[in-house]
mmCIF file of C-alpha atoms in Angstrom:
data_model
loop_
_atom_site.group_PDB
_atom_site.id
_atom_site.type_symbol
_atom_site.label_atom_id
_atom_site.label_comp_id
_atom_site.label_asym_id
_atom_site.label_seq_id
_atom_site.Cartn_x
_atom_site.Cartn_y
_atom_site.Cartn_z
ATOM 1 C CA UNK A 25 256.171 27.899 -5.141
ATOM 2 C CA UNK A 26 254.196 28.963 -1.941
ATOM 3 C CA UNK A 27 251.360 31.327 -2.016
ATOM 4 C CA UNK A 28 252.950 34.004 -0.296
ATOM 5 C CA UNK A 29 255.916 34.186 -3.104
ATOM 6 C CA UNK A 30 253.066 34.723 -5.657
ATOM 7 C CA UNK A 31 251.426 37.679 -4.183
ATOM 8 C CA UNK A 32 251.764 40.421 -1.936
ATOM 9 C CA UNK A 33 249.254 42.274 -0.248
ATOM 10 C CA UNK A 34 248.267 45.995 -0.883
ATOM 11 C CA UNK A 35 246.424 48.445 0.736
ATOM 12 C CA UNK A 36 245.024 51.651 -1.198
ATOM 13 C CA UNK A 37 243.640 54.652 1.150
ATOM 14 C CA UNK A 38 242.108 57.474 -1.591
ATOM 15 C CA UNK A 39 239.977 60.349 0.627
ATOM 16 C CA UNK A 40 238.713 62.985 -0.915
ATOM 17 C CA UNK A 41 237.001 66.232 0.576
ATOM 18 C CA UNK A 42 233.086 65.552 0.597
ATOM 19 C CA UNK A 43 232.701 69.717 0.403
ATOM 20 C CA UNK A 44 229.030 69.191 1.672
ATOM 21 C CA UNK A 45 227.089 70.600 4.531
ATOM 22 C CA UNK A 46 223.977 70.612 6.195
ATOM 23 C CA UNK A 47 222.027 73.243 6.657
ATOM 24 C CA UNK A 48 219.506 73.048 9.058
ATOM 25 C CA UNK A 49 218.108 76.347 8.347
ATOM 26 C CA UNK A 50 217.340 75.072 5.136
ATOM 27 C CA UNK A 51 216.153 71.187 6.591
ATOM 28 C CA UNK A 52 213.621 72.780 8.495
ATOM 29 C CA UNK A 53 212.618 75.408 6.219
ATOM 30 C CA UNK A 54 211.763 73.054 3.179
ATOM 31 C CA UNK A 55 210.122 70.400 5.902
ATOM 32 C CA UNK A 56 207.932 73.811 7.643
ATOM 33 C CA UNK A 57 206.917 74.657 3.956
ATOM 34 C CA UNK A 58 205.727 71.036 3.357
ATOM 35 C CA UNK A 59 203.998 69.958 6.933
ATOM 36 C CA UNK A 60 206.197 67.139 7.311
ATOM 37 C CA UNK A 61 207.608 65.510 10.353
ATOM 38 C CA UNK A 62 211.373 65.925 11.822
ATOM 39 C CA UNK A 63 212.864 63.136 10.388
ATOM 40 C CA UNK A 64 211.873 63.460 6.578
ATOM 41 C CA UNK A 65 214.711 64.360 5.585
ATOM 42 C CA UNK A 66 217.944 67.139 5.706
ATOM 43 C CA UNK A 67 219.522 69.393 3.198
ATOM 44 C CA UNK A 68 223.019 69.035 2.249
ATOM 45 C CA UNK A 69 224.993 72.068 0.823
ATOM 46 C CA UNK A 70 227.306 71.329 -2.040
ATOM 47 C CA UNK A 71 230.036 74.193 -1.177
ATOM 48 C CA UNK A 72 231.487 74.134 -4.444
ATOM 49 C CA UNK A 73 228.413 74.262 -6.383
ATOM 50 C CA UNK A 74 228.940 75.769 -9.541
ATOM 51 C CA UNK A 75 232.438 73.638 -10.641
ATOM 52 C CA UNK A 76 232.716 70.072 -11.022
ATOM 53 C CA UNK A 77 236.243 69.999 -9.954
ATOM 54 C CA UNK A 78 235.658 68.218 -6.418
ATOM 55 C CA UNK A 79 233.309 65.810 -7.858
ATOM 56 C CA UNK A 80 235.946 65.128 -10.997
ATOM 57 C CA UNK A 81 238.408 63.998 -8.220
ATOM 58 C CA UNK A 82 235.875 61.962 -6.780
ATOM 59 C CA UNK A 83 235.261 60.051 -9.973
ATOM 60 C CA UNK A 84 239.028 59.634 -10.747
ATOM 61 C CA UNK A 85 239.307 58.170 -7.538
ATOM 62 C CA UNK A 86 236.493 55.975 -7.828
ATOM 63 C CA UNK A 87 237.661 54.760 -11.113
ATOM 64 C CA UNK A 88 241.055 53.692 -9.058
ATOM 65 C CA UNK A 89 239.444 51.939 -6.834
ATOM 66 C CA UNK A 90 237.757 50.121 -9.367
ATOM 67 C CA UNK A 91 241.218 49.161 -11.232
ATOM 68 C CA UNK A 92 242.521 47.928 -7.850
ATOM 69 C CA UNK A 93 239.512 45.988 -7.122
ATOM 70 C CA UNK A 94 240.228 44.486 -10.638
ATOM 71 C CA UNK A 95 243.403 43.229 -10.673
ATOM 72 C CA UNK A 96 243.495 42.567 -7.103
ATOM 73 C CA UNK A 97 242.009 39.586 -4.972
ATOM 74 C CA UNK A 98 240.264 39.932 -1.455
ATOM 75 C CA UNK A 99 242.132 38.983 1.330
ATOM 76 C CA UNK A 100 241.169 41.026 4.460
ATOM 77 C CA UNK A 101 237.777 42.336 5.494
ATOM 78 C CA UNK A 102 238.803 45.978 5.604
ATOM 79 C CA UNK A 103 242.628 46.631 4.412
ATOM 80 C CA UNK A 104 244.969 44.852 2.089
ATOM 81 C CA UNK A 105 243.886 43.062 -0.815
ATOM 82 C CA UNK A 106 246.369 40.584 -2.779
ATOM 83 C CA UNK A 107 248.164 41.541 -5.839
ATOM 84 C CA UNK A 108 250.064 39.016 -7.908
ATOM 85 C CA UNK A 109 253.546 39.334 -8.182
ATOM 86 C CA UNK A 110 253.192 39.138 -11.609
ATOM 87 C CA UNK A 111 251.032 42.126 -12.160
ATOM 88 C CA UNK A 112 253.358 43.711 -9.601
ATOM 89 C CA UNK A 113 255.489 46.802 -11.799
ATOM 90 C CA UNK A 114 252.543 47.134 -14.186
ATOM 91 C CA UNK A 115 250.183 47.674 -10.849
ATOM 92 C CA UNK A 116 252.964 50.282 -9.689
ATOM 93 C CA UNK A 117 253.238 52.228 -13.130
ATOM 94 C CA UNK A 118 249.663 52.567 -13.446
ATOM 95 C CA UNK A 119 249.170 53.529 -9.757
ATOM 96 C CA UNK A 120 252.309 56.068 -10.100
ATOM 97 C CA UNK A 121 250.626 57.451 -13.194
ATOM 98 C CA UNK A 122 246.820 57.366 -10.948
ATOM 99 C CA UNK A 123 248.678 58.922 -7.924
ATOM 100 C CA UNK A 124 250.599 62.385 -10.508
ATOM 101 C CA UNK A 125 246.924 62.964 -11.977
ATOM 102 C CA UNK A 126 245.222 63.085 -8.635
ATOM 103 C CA UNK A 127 247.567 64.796 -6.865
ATOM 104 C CA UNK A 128 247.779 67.451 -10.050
ATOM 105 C CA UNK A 129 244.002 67.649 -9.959
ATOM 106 C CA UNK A 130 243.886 68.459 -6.122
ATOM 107 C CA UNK A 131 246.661 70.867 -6.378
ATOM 108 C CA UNK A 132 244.016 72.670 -9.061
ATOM 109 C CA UNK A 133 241.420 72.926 -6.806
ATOM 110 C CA UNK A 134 243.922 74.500 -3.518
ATOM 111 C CA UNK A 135 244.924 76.734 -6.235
ATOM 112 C CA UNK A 136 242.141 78.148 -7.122
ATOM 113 C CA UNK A 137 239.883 77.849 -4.005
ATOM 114 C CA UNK A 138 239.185 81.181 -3.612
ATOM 115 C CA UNK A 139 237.903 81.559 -7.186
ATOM 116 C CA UNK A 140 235.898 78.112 -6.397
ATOM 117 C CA UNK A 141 234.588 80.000 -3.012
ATOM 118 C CA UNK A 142 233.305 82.922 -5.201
ATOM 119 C CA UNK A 143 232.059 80.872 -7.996
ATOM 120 C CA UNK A 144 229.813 78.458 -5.500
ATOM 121 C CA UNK A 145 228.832 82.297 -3.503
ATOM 122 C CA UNK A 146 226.745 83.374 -6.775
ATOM 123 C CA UNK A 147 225.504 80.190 -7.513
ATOM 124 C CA UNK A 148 224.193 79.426 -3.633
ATOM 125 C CA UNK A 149 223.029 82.937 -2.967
ATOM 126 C CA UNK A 150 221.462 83.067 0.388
ATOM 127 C CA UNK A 151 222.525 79.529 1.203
ATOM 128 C CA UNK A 152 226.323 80.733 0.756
ATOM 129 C CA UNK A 153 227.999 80.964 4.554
ATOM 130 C CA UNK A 154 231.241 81.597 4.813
ATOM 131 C CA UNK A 155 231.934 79.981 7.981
ATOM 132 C CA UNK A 156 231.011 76.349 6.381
ATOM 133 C CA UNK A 157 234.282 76.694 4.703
ATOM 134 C CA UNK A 158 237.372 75.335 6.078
ATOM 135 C CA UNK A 159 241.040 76.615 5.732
ATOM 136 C CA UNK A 160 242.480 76.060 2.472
ATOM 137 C CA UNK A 161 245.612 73.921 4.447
ATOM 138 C CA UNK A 162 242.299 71.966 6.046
ATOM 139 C CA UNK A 163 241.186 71.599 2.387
ATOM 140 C CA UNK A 164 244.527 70.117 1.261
ATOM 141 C CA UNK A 165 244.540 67.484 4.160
ATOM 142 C CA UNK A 166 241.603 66.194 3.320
ATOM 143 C CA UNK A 167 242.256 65.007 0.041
ATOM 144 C CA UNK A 168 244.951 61.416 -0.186
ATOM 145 C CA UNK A 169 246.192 58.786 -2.407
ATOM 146 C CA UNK A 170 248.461 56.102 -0.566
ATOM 147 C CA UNK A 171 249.696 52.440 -1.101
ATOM 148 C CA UNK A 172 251.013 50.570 0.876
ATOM 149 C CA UNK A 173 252.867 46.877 -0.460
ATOM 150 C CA UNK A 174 253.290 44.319 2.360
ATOM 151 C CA UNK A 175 254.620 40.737 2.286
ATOM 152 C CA UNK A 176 251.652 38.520 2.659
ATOM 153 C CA UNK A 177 252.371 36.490 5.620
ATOM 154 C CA UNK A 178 252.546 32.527 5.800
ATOM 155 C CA UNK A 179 250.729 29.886 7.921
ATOM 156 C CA UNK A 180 253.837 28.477 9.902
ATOM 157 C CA UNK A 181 255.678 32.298 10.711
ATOM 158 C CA UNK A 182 254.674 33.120 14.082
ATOM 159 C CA UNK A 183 258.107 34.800 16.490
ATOM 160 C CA UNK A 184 255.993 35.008 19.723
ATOM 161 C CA UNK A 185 257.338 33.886 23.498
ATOM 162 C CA UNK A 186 254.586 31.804 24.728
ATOM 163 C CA UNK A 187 254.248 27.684 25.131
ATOM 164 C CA UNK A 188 254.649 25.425 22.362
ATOM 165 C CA UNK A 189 251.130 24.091 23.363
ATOM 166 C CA UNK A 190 249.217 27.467 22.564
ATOM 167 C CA UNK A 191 251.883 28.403 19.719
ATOM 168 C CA UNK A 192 250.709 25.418 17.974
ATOM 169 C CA UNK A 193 247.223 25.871 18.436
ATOM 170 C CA UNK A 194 247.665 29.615 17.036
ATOM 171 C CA UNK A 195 249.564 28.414 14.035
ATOM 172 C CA UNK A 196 246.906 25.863 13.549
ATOM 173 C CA UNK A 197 243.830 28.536 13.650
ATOM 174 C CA UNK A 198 245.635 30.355 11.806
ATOM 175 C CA UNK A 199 246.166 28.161 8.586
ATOM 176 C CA UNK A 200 242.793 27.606 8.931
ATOM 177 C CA UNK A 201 242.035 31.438 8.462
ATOM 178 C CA UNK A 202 244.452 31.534 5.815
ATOM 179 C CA UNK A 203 243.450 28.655 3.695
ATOM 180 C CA UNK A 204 239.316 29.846 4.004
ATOM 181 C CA UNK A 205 241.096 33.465 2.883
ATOM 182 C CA UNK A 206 242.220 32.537 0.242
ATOM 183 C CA UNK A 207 239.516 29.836 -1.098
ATOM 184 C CA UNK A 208 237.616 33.173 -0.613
ATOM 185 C CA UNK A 209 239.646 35.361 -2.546
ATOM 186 C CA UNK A 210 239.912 32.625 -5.455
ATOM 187 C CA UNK A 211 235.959 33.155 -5.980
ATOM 188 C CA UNK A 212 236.325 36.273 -7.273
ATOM 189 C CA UNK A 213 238.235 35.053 -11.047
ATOM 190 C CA UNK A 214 235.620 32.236 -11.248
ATOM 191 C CA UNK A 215 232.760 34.993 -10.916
ATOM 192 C CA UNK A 216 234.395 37.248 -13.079
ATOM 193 C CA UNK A 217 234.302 34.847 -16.046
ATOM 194 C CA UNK A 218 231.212 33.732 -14.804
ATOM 195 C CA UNK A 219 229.485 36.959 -15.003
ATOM 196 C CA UNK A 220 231.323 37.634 -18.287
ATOM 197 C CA UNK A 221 230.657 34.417 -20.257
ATOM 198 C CA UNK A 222 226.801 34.745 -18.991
ATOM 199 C CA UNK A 223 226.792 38.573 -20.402
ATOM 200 C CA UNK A 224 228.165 36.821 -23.572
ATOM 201 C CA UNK A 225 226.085 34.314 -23.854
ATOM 202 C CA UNK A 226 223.125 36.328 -23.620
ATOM 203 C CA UNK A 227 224.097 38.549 -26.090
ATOM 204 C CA UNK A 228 224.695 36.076 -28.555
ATOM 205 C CA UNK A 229 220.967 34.568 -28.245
ATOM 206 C CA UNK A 230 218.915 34.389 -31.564
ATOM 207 C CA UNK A 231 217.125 37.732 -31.689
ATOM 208 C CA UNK A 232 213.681 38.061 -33.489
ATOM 209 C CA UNK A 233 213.945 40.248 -36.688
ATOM 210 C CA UNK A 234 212.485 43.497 -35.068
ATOM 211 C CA UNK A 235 215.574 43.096 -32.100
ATOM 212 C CA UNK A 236 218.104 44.738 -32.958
ATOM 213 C CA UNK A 237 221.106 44.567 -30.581
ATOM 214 C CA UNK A 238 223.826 46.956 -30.603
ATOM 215 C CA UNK A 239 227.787 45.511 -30.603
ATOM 216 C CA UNK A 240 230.791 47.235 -29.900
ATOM 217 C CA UNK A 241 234.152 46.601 -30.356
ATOM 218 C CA UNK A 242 234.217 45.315 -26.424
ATOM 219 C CA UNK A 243 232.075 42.734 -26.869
ATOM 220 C CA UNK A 244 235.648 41.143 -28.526
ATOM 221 C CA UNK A 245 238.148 43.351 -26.474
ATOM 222 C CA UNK A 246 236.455 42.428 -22.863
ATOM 223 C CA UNK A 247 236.622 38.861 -23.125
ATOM 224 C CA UNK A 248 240.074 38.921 -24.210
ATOM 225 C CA UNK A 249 241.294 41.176 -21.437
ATOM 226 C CA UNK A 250 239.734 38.777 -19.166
ATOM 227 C CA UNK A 251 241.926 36.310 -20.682
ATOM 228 C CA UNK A 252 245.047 37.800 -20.047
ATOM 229 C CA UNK A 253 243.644 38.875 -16.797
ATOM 230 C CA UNK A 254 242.791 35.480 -15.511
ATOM 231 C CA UNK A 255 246.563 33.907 -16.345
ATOM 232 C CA UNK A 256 247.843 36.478 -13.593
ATOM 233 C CA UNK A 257 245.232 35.831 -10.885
ATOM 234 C CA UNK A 258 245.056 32.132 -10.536
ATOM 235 C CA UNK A 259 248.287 32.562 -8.232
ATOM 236 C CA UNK A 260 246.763 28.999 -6.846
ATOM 237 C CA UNK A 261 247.618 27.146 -10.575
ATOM 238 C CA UNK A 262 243.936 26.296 -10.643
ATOM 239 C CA UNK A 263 243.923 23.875 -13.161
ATOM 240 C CA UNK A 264 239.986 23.810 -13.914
ATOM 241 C CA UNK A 265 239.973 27.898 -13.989
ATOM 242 C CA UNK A 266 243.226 27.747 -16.463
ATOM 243 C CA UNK A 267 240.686 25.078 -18.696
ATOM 244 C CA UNK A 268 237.996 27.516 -18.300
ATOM 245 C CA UNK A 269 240.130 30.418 -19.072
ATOM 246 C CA UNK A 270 242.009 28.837 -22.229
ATOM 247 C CA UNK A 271 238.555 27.477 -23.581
ATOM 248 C CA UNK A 272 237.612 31.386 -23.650
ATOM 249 C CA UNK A 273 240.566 32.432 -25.649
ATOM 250 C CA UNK A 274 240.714 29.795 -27.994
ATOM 251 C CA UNK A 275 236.665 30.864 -28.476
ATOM 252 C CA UNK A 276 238.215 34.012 -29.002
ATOM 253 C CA UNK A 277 240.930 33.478 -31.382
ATOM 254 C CA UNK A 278 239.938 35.348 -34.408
ATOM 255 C CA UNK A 279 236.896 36.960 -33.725
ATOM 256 C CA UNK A 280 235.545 39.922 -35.289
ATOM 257 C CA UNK A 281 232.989 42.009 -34.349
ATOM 258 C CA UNK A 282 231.902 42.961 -37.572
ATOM 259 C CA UNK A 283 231.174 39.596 -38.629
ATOM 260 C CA UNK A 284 229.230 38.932 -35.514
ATOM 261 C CA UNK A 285 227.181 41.910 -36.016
ATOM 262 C CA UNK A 286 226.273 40.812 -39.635
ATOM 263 C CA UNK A 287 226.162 36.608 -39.362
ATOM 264 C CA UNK A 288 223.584 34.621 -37.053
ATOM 265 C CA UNK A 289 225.595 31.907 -37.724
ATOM 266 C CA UNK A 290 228.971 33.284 -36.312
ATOM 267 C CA UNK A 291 226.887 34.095 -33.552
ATOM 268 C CA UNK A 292 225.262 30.527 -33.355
ATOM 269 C CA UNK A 293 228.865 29.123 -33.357
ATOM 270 C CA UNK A 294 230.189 31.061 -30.841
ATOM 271 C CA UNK A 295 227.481 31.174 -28.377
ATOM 272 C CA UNK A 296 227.480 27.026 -28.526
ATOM 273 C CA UNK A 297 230.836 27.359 -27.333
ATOM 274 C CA UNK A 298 229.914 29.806 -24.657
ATOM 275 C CA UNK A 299 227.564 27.981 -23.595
ATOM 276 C CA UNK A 300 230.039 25.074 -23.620
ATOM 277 C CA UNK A 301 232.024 26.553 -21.156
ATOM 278 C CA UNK A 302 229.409 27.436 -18.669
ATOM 279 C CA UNK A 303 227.742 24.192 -18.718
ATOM 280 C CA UNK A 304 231.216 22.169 -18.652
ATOM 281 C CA UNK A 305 232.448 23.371 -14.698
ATOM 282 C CA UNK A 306 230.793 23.660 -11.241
ATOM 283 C CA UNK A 307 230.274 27.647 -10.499
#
């Protein structure tokens, strides 16, 4: 099975409206008041002051990024990123489900701009202008959520009318590209469980009896996502990251965090295994 039936690549555009503005009344004002040069620094207007609305868009949009960034693997500099084919329809759902929620929480916010407008004009005061604010149609357009899914493209397909000499020298350059790609993009499981298993590890060091450590349920739950995660991202068959990964969830199998909260020696047993793991393959 070739690379490019294992994966496709997508591209996720979110904006959202930054609703800030400088002042420069106000920049010069607070740098006059405090003798300081030109450049120290400027003053940024939040325009909807007074609701977190804007800024709870913001975070639900950085919080998709973050899932995409998860369960997808690098590919281009700026653009698509490669998603398994096997993570394909539960990718989708979730995005579809991502995509309703945004766009209900931005219709909230067109909906009641007006009443946002007022709000942010008593809590501004004198800083409140209306001309900083643009049309509530402006408003609307600046706020997106779009995928897009493409086929990820292999080594050998080039349709182009020029001489077999420099065709084959593209195709060449090319694979090259492609194959560094994609050793690139399979860094990013190994440093996941890297990062993970290191987390873990520490963790599970002997404590002195005044330490106390807190655990929490994900501490268990984590490790075993990463599990599941990892079977759908090695689209290369990696055979040393599938020993790395199965070593994890057979270190897993059965744990409880109550008894690791409560029993050094659980915690002895399963940090020797940890450690196992990180000292067994080349990071």
């Amino acid at each position: 099975m070739s690379i490019a039936s294992s994966a496709v690549l997508v591209e996720l555009n979110i904006s959202v409206w930054t609703a800030a503005k400088l002042d420069k009344g106000a920049t010069q004002a607070v740098i006059s008041n405090n003798n300081a040069g030109s450049q120290s620094g400027a003053f940024r207007k939040n325009l909807l002051a007074g609701t977190s609305l804007r800024k709870d868009i913001s975070d639900y949009a950085a919080a998709s990024r973050l899932y995409n960034n998860k369960v997808t693997l690098p590919w281009a500099d700026r653009g698509g990123r490669m998603l398994p084919t096997s993570l394909f329809m539960d990718y989708k759902q979730q995005m579809n489900v991502r995509i309703a929620h945004f766009n209900t929480l931005c219709q909230r916010l067109v909906d009641n701009y007006d009443n946002l407008k007022h709000a942010a004009q008593i809590y501004m005061g004198d800083l409140y202008d209306e001309s900083d604010y643009p049309s509530v149609d402006e408003v609307q357009s600046k706020f997106g959520f779009k995928l897009v899914f493409s086929p990820l493209p292999e080594a050998g397909d080039f349709r182009l009318d020029v001489p077999q000499q420099d065709l084959a020298e593209m195709r060449e350059q090319y694979e090259v590209d492609f194959n560094a790609r994609l050793n690139d993009a399979m860094r990013k499981p190994w440093n996941d469980l890297h990062t993970l298993l290191s987390s873990m590890s520490e963790k599970l060091s002997s404590s002195s009896p005044d330490e106390k450590k807190r655990w929490h349920d994900t501490f268990v739950t984590n490790a075993q996502g990463m599990c599941s995660l990892l079977t759908n991202l090695n689209i290369t068959k990696d055979p040393q990251l599938e020993e790395a990964r199965r070593a994890l969830e057979l270190t897993m199998l059965g744990a409880d965090i109550e008894e690791l909260k409560d029993d050094q020696l659980v915690r002895d047993n399963m940090k020797q295994k940890i450690d196992g793991i990180l000292g067994k393959f080349n990071w």
